Amino acid sequence: MDDSVLFELIECAGGKYAAMATLNRPNTLNGLSLAMTRLLNEKLETWVCDDSVSLVILRGAGEKAFCAGGDLHGLYHEMQAHQGQPARANKYACDFFAEEYSLDFLIHTYPKPILVWGDGIVMGGGMGLMAGASHRVVTERSRLAMPEISIGLFPDVGGSWLLAKAPARTGVFLGLTGAQLGASDGILAGMADHAVASGRFNELIEQVKTKHWQTQYSDYQVLTDILSRLAIKDLPVGPLREHFDLIQQTCQGYELEDIARKIAALAQHSDPWLARAGKTFSAGCPAAARLSWILWRCARQLSLADVFRMEWGVAIECCASGTFQEGIRAVLVDKDRSPKWEPATLEQTAGDWCNPYFEMSIDDPDHPLRHLGT
């Protein structure tokens, strides 16, 4: 019996239920595996058709993380096994990204309220689960980020679409630096909707139990009202808001090289948050920076389904190119924090370099995500 995700039905007034799914791998910060993706997808599809289920609550076990990302170790071993082979030869990577993105899209388009309790670390794959929920809740312990540039990937799981909708050029900054956000900045960036103290989760559940859910559109407002009453008052201003104008100036323009130079210069800034962002970018993967920039620009013109289709093609090429494998090695396997990026500089990724990453057409009839949006 796979207990990596726990499911339960919470009976509410009037006989309706709130369905709850708990990511149950606290020792790995609830990292999302392919098995967990399949369990979640199957249960969410079941709950769609169950008229007794009025809303869904998604949370993580433990106190450290909702979900810190995907199954990077599994992907790493499969990339090693398929080194030098075409991208589609790595069936595990193809299936992992296709099924993860399908699950994320299902959450974005779910016909019932979904509340994600984003307590603790919410990064990478965790952001993918949270981004599309109707009610995205953060706490005073939340740390939100898309840190893929440090592991040779780009902000995937719909991250391109999410960052393209962030105010002004903050999405460019967050994608290129992997900067972490707290509760107030998460709301500012459009990554969260409500802030509730971490110790009030049980109180939230008790309030949910008292409501007469109707399994109709009015349930969204009922859940919003509950969260509004529990909300943290006077959230402290975060660094994203504090430095909003500077970030806008830094990321303004249409040449990535100019933006990169200005972000790198932040490494000398007196503010530690900005300095860390500058240093992270400078140490990050040049290929990932270029791909993030291209996808951010494309996502502004595409539907959500097409963004997921485009991200899938780029993601499996990252697995085949070696940059993603090298990033995981340096950060999670050998932990030497000294990746040997290839290409080694941003200038080497200019021009036609990126073309192989976009060879898979989003209109390809054989695309594994062709069903999205239909």
PDB file of N, CA and C in Angstrom, residues 128-184:
ATOM      1  N   GLY A 128       4.073  24.218  -8.696  1.00  0.00           N
ATOM      2  CA  GLY A 128       3.184  23.712  -9.726  1.00  0.00           C
ATOM      3  C   GLY A 128       1.858  23.249  -9.161  1.00  0.00           C
ATOM      4  N   LEU A 129       1.889  22.583  -8.013  1.00  0.00           N
ATOM      5  CA  LEU A 129       0.653  22.137  -7.366  1.00  0.00           C
ATOM      6  C   LEU A 129      -0.146  23.309  -6.821  1.00  0.00           C
ATOM      7  N   MET A 130       0.538  24.313  -6.347  1.00  0.00           N
ATOM      8  CA  MET A 130      -0.131  25.425  -5.678  1.00  0.00           C
ATOM      9  C   MET A 130      -0.665  26.465  -6.651  1.00  0.00           C
ATOM     10  N   ALA A 131       0.038  26.659  -7.761  1.00  0.00           N
ATOM     11  CA  ALA A 131      -0.242  27.801  -8.643  1.00  0.00           C
ATOM     12  C   ALA A 131      -1.677  27.851  -9.139  1.00  0.00           C
ATOM     13  N   GLY A 132      -2.249  26.704  -9.443  1.00  0.00           N
ATOM     14  CA  GLY A 132      -3.576  26.697 -10.047  1.00  0.00           C
ATOM     15  C   GLY A 132      -4.734  26.559  -9.088  1.00  0.00           C
ATOM     16  N   ALA A 133      -4.447  26.422  -7.796  1.00  0.00           N
ATOM     17  CA  ALA A 133      -5.520  26.247  -6.812  1.00  0.00           C
ATOM     18  C   ALA A 133      -6.361  27.510  -6.707  1.00  0.00           C
ATOM     19  N   SER A 134      -7.615  27.346  -6.394  1.00  0.00           N
ATOM     20  CA  SER A 134      -8.507  28.510  -6.270  1.00  0.00           C
ATOM     21  C   SER A 134      -8.203  29.319  -5.020  1.00  0.00           C
ATOM     22  N   HIS A 135      -7.691  28.666  -3.969  1.00  0.00           N
ATOM     23  CA  HIS A 135      -7.385  29.334  -2.702  1.00  0.00           C
ATOM     24  C   HIS A 135      -5.980  28.911  -2.260  1.00  0.00           C
ATOM     25  N   ARG A 136      -5.007  29.786  -2.512  1.00  0.00           N
ATOM     26  CA  ARG A 136      -3.597  29.491  -2.233  1.00  0.00           C
ATOM     27  C   ARG A 136      -3.213  30.200  -0.940  1.00  0.00           C
ATOM     28  N   VAL A 137      -2.943  29.399   0.098  1.00  0.00           N
ATOM     29  CA  VAL A 137      -2.724  29.946   1.436  1.00  0.00           C
ATOM     30  C   VAL A 137      -1.250  29.824   1.807  1.00  0.00           C
ATOM     31  N   VAL A 138      -0.689  30.908   2.294  1.00  0.00           N
ATOM     32  CA  VAL A 138       0.677  30.907   2.819  1.00  0.00           C
ATOM     33  C   VAL A 138       0.640  31.259   4.301  1.00  0.00           C
ATOM     34  N   THR A 139       1.743  30.995   4.989  1.00  0.00           N
ATOM     35  CA  THR A 139       1.837  31.276   6.413  1.00  0.00           C
ATOM     36  C   THR A 139       3.104  32.090   6.684  1.00  0.00           C
ATOM     37  N   GLU A 140       3.318  32.401   7.937  1.00  0.00           N
ATOM     38  CA  GLU A 140       4.525  33.150   8.297  1.00  0.00           C
ATOM     39  C   GLU A 140       5.793  32.323   8.077  1.00  0.00           C
ATOM     40  N   ARG A 141       5.643  31.004   7.845  1.00  0.00           N
ATOM     41  CA  ARG A 141       6.798  30.139   7.620  1.00  0.00           C
ATOM     42  C   ARG A 141       7.037  29.834   6.137  1.00  0.00           C
ATOM     43  N   SER A 142       6.194  30.354   5.279  1.00  0.00           N
ATOM     44  CA  SER A 142       6.268  30.007   3.859  1.00  0.00           C
ATOM     45  C   SER A 142       7.521  30.578   3.203  1.00  0.00           C
ATOM     46  N   ARG A 143       8.114  29.767   2.337  1.00  0.00           N
ATOM     47  CA  ARG A 143       9.255  30.186   1.506  1.00  0.00           C
ATOM     48  C   ARG A 143       8.956  29.728   0.089  1.00  0.00           C
ATOM     49  N   LEU A 144       8.562  30.678  -0.740  1.00  0.00           N
ATOM     50  CA  LEU A 144       8.150  30.383  -2.103  1.00  0.00           C
ATOM     51  C   LEU A 144       9.275  30.733  -3.072  1.00  0.00           C
ATOM     52  N   ALA A 145       9.509  29.854  -4.052  1.00  0.00           N
ATOM     53  CA  ALA A 145      10.551  30.158  -5.036  1.00  0.00           C
ATOM     54  C   ALA A 145      10.451  29.207  -6.213  1.00  0.00           C
ATOM     55  N   MET A 146      11.004  29.673  -7.332  1.00  0.00           N
ATOM     56  CA  MET A 146      11.239  28.840  -8.509  1.00  0.00           C
ATOM     57  C   MET A 146      12.758  28.837  -8.710  1.00  0.00           C
ATOM     58  N   PRO A 147      13.489  27.961  -8.026  1.00  0.00           N
ATOM     59  CA  PRO A 147      14.962  28.033  -7.971  1.00  0.00           C
ATOM     60  C   PRO A 147      15.679  27.203  -9.035  1.00  0.00           C
ATOM     61  N   GLU A 148      15.003  26.929 -10.148  1.00  0.00           N
ATOM     62  CA  GLU A 148      15.548  25.976 -11.111  1.00  0.00           C
ATOM     63  C   GLU A 148      16.864  26.409 -11.756  1.00  0.00           C
ATOM     64  N   ILE A 149      17.144  27.703 -11.792  1.00  0.00           N
ATOM     65  CA  ILE A 149      18.379  28.144 -12.452  1.00  0.00           C
ATOM     66  C   ILE A 149      19.618  27.533 -11.799  1.00  0.00           C
ATOM     67  N   SER A 150      19.506  27.141 -10.527  1.00  0.00           N
ATOM     68  CA  SER A 150      20.651  26.557  -9.815  1.00  0.00           C
ATOM     69  C   SER A 150      20.862  25.085 -10.138  1.00  0.00           C
ATOM     70  N   ILE A 151      19.864  24.460 -10.790  1.00  0.00           N
ATOM     71  CA  ILE A 151      20.001  23.038 -11.117  1.00  0.00           C
ATOM     72  C   ILE A 151      19.923  22.789 -12.627  1.00  0.00           C
ATOM     73  N   GLY A 152      20.070  23.841 -13.425  1.00  0.00           N
ATOM     74  CA  GLY A 152      20.128  23.647 -14.868  1.00  0.00           C
ATOM     75  C   GLY A 152      18.797  23.434 -15.540  1.00  0.00           C
ATOM     76  N   LEU A 153      17.732  23.877 -14.894  1.00  0.00           N
ATOM     77  CA  LEU A 153      16.401  23.787 -15.480  1.00  0.00           C
ATOM     78  C   LEU A 153      15.810  25.192 -15.518  1.00  0.00           C
ATOM     79  N   PHE A 154      14.605  25.330 -15.998  1.00  0.00           N
ATOM     80  CA  PHE A 154      13.887  26.601 -16.055  1.00  0.00           C
ATOM     81  C   PHE A 154      12.652  26.483 -15.163  1.00  0.00           C
ATOM     82  N   PRO A 155      11.987  27.577 -14.821  1.00  0.00           N
ATOM     83  CA  PRO A 155      10.769  27.481 -14.009  1.00  0.00           C
ATOM     84  C   PRO A 155       9.667  26.771 -14.797  1.00  0.00           C
ATOM     85  N   ASP A 156       9.526  25.476 -14.562  1.00  0.00           N
ATOM     86  CA  ASP A 156       8.553  24.695 -15.335  1.00  0.00           C
ATOM     87  C   ASP A 156       7.259  24.554 -14.544  1.00  0.00           C
ATOM     88  N   VAL A 157       6.570  23.424 -14.683  1.00  0.00           N
ATOM     89  CA  VAL A 157       5.272  23.177 -14.025  1.00  0.00           C
ATOM     90  C   VAL A 157       4.311  24.366 -14.188  1.00  0.00           C
ATOM     91  N   GLY A 158       4.359  25.005 -15.359  1.00  0.00           N
ATOM     92  CA  GLY A 158       3.539  26.194 -15.578  1.00  0.00           C
ATOM     93  C   GLY A 158       4.166  27.448 -15.017  1.00  0.00           C
ATOM     94  N   GLY A 159       5.411  27.344 -14.534  1.00  0.00           N
ATOM     95  CA  GLY A 159       6.071  28.505 -13.955  1.00  0.00           C
ATOM     96  C   GLY A 159       6.262  29.629 -14.947  1.00  0.00           C
ATOM     97  N   SER A 160       6.473  29.287 -16.212  1.00  0.00           N
ATOM     98  CA  SER A 160       6.610  30.326 -17.236  1.00  0.00           C
ATOM     99  C   SER A 160       5.345  31.178 -17.294  1.00  0.00           C
ATOM    100  N   TRP A 161       4.200  30.520 -17.245  1.00  0.00           N
ATOM    101  CA  TRP A 161       2.902  31.202 -17.291  1.00  0.00           C
ATOM    102  C   TRP A 161       2.695  32.024 -16.023  1.00  0.00           C
ATOM    103  N   LEU A 162       3.036  31.456 -14.868  1.00  0.00           N
ATOM    104  CA  LEU A 162       2.856  32.148 -13.594  1.00  0.00           C
ATOM    105  C   LEU A 162       3.728  33.397 -13.530  1.00  0.00           C
ATOM    106  N   LEU A 163       4.992  33.278 -13.917  1.00  0.00           N
ATOM    107  CA  LEU A 163       5.907  34.406 -13.848  1.00  0.00           C
ATOM    108  C   LEU A 163       5.580  35.462 -14.891  1.00  0.00           C
ATOM    109  N   ALA A 164       5.008  35.046 -16.011  1.00  0.00           N
ATOM    110  CA  ALA A 164       4.602  36.020 -17.026  1.00  0.00           C
ATOM    111  C   ALA A 164       3.457  36.894 -16.538  1.00  0.00           C
ATOM    112  N   LYS A 165       2.703  36.404 -15.565  1.00  0.00           N
ATOM    113  CA  LYS A 165       1.581  37.167 -15.025  1.00  0.00           C
ATOM    114  C   LYS A 165       1.942  37.958 -13.768  1.00  0.00           C
ATOM    115  N   ALA A 166       3.156  37.818 -13.287  1.00  0.00           N
ATOM    116  CA  ALA A 166       3.612  38.584 -12.128  1.00  0.00           C
ATOM    117  C   ALA A 166       3.709  40.061 -12.505  1.00  0.00           C
ATOM    118  N   PRO A 167       3.520  40.964 -11.546  1.00  0.00           N
ATOM    119  CA  PRO A 167       3.503  42.390 -11.865  1.00  0.00           C
ATOM    120  C   PRO A 167       4.827  42.895 -12.429  1.00  0.00           C
ATOM    121  N   ALA A 168       4.693  43.793 -13.428  1.00  0.00           N
ATOM    122  CA  ALA A 168       5.847  44.439 -14.052  1.00  0.00           C
ATOM    123  C   ALA A 168       6.864  43.376 -14.481  1.00  0.00           C
ATOM    124  N   ARG A 169       8.140  43.560 -14.141  1.00  0.00           N
ATOM    125  CA  ARG A 169       9.175  42.600 -14.526  1.00  0.00           C
ATOM    126  C   ARG A 169       9.618  41.726 -13.358  1.00  0.00           C
ATOM    127  N   THR A 170       8.792  41.632 -12.327  1.00  0.00           N
ATOM    128  CA  THR A 170       9.180  40.804 -11.185  1.00  0.00           C
ATOM    129  C   THR A 170       9.306  39.337 -11.569  1.00  0.00           C
ATOM    130  N   GLY A 171       8.506  38.881 -12.543  1.00  0.00           N
ATOM    131  CA  GLY A 171       8.592  37.493 -12.967  1.00  0.00           C
ATOM    132  C   GLY A 171       9.930  37.162 -13.591  1.00  0.00           C
ATOM    133  N   VAL A 172      10.495  38.115 -14.366  1.00  0.00           N
ATOM    134  CA  VAL A 172      11.824  37.914 -14.941  1.00  0.00           C
ATOM    135  C   VAL A 172      12.848  37.761 -13.820  1.00  0.00           C
ATOM    136  N   PHE A 173      12.773  38.644 -12.862  1.00  0.00           N
ATOM    137  CA  PHE A 173      13.718  38.635 -11.743  1.00  0.00           C
ATOM    138  C   PHE A 173      13.630  37.327 -10.962  1.00  0.00           C
ATOM    139  N   LEU A 174      12.432  36.896 -10.628  1.00  0.00           N
ATOM    140  CA  LEU A 174      12.261  35.689  -9.824  1.00  0.00           C
ATOM    141  C   LEU A 174      12.714  34.445 -10.583  1.00  0.00           C
ATOM    142  N   GLY A 175      12.452  34.407 -11.891  1.00  0.00           N
ATOM    143  CA  GLY A 175      12.863  33.257 -12.674  1.00  0.00           C
ATOM    144  C   GLY A 175      14.366  33.151 -12.844  1.00  0.00           C
ATOM    145  N   LEU A 176      15.052  34.296 -12.969  1.00  0.00           N
ATOM    146  CA  LEU A 176      16.491  34.287 -13.206  1.00  0.00           C
ATOM    147  C   LEU A 176      17.320  34.180 -11.928  1.00  0.00           C
ATOM    148  N   THR A 177      16.729  34.531 -10.803  1.00  0.00           N
ATOM    149  CA  THR A 177      17.492  34.541  -9.550  1.00  0.00           C
ATOM    150  C   THR A 177      17.064  33.468  -8.557  1.00  0.00           C
ATOM    151  N   GLY A 178      15.894  32.870  -8.742  1.00  0.00           N
ATOM    152  CA  GLY A 178      15.405  31.894  -7.772  1.00  0.00           C
ATOM    153  C   GLY A 178      15.163  32.498  -6.404  1.00  0.00           C
ATOM    154  N   ALA A 179      14.961  33.822  -6.337  1.00  0.00           N
ATOM    155  CA  ALA A 179      14.794  34.510  -5.052  1.00  0.00           C
ATOM    156  C   ALA A 179      13.590  33.966  -4.288  1.00  0.00           C
ATOM    157  N   GLN A 180      13.767  33.800  -2.981  1.00  0.00           N
ATOM    158  CA  GLN A 180      12.705  33.267  -2.130  1.00  0.00           C
ATOM    159  C   GLN A 180      11.801  34.393  -1.623  1.00  0.00           C
ATOM    160  N   LEU A 181      10.506  34.086  -1.559  1.00  0.00           N
ATOM    161  CA  LEU A 181       9.520  35.052  -1.107  1.00  0.00           C
ATOM    162  C   LEU A 181       8.811  34.550   0.142  1.00  0.00           C
ATOM    163  N   GLY A 182       8.502  35.481   1.031  1.00  0.00           N
ATOM    164  CA  GLY A 182       7.656  35.183   2.179  1.00  0.00           C
ATOM    165  C   GLY A 182       6.200  35.417   1.829  1.00  0.00           C
ATOM    166  N   ALA A 183       5.359  35.423   2.854  1.00  0.00           N
ATOM    167  CA  ALA A 183       3.911  35.480   2.635  1.00  0.00           C
ATOM    168  C   ALA A 183       3.473  36.733   1.883  1.00  0.00           C
ATOM    169  N   SER A 184       3.870  37.911   2.352  1.00  0.00           N
ATOM    170  CA  SER A 184       3.376  39.142   1.732  1.00  0.00           C
ATOM    171  C   SER A 184       3.871  39.284   0.299  1.00  0.00           C
TER     172      SER A 184
END
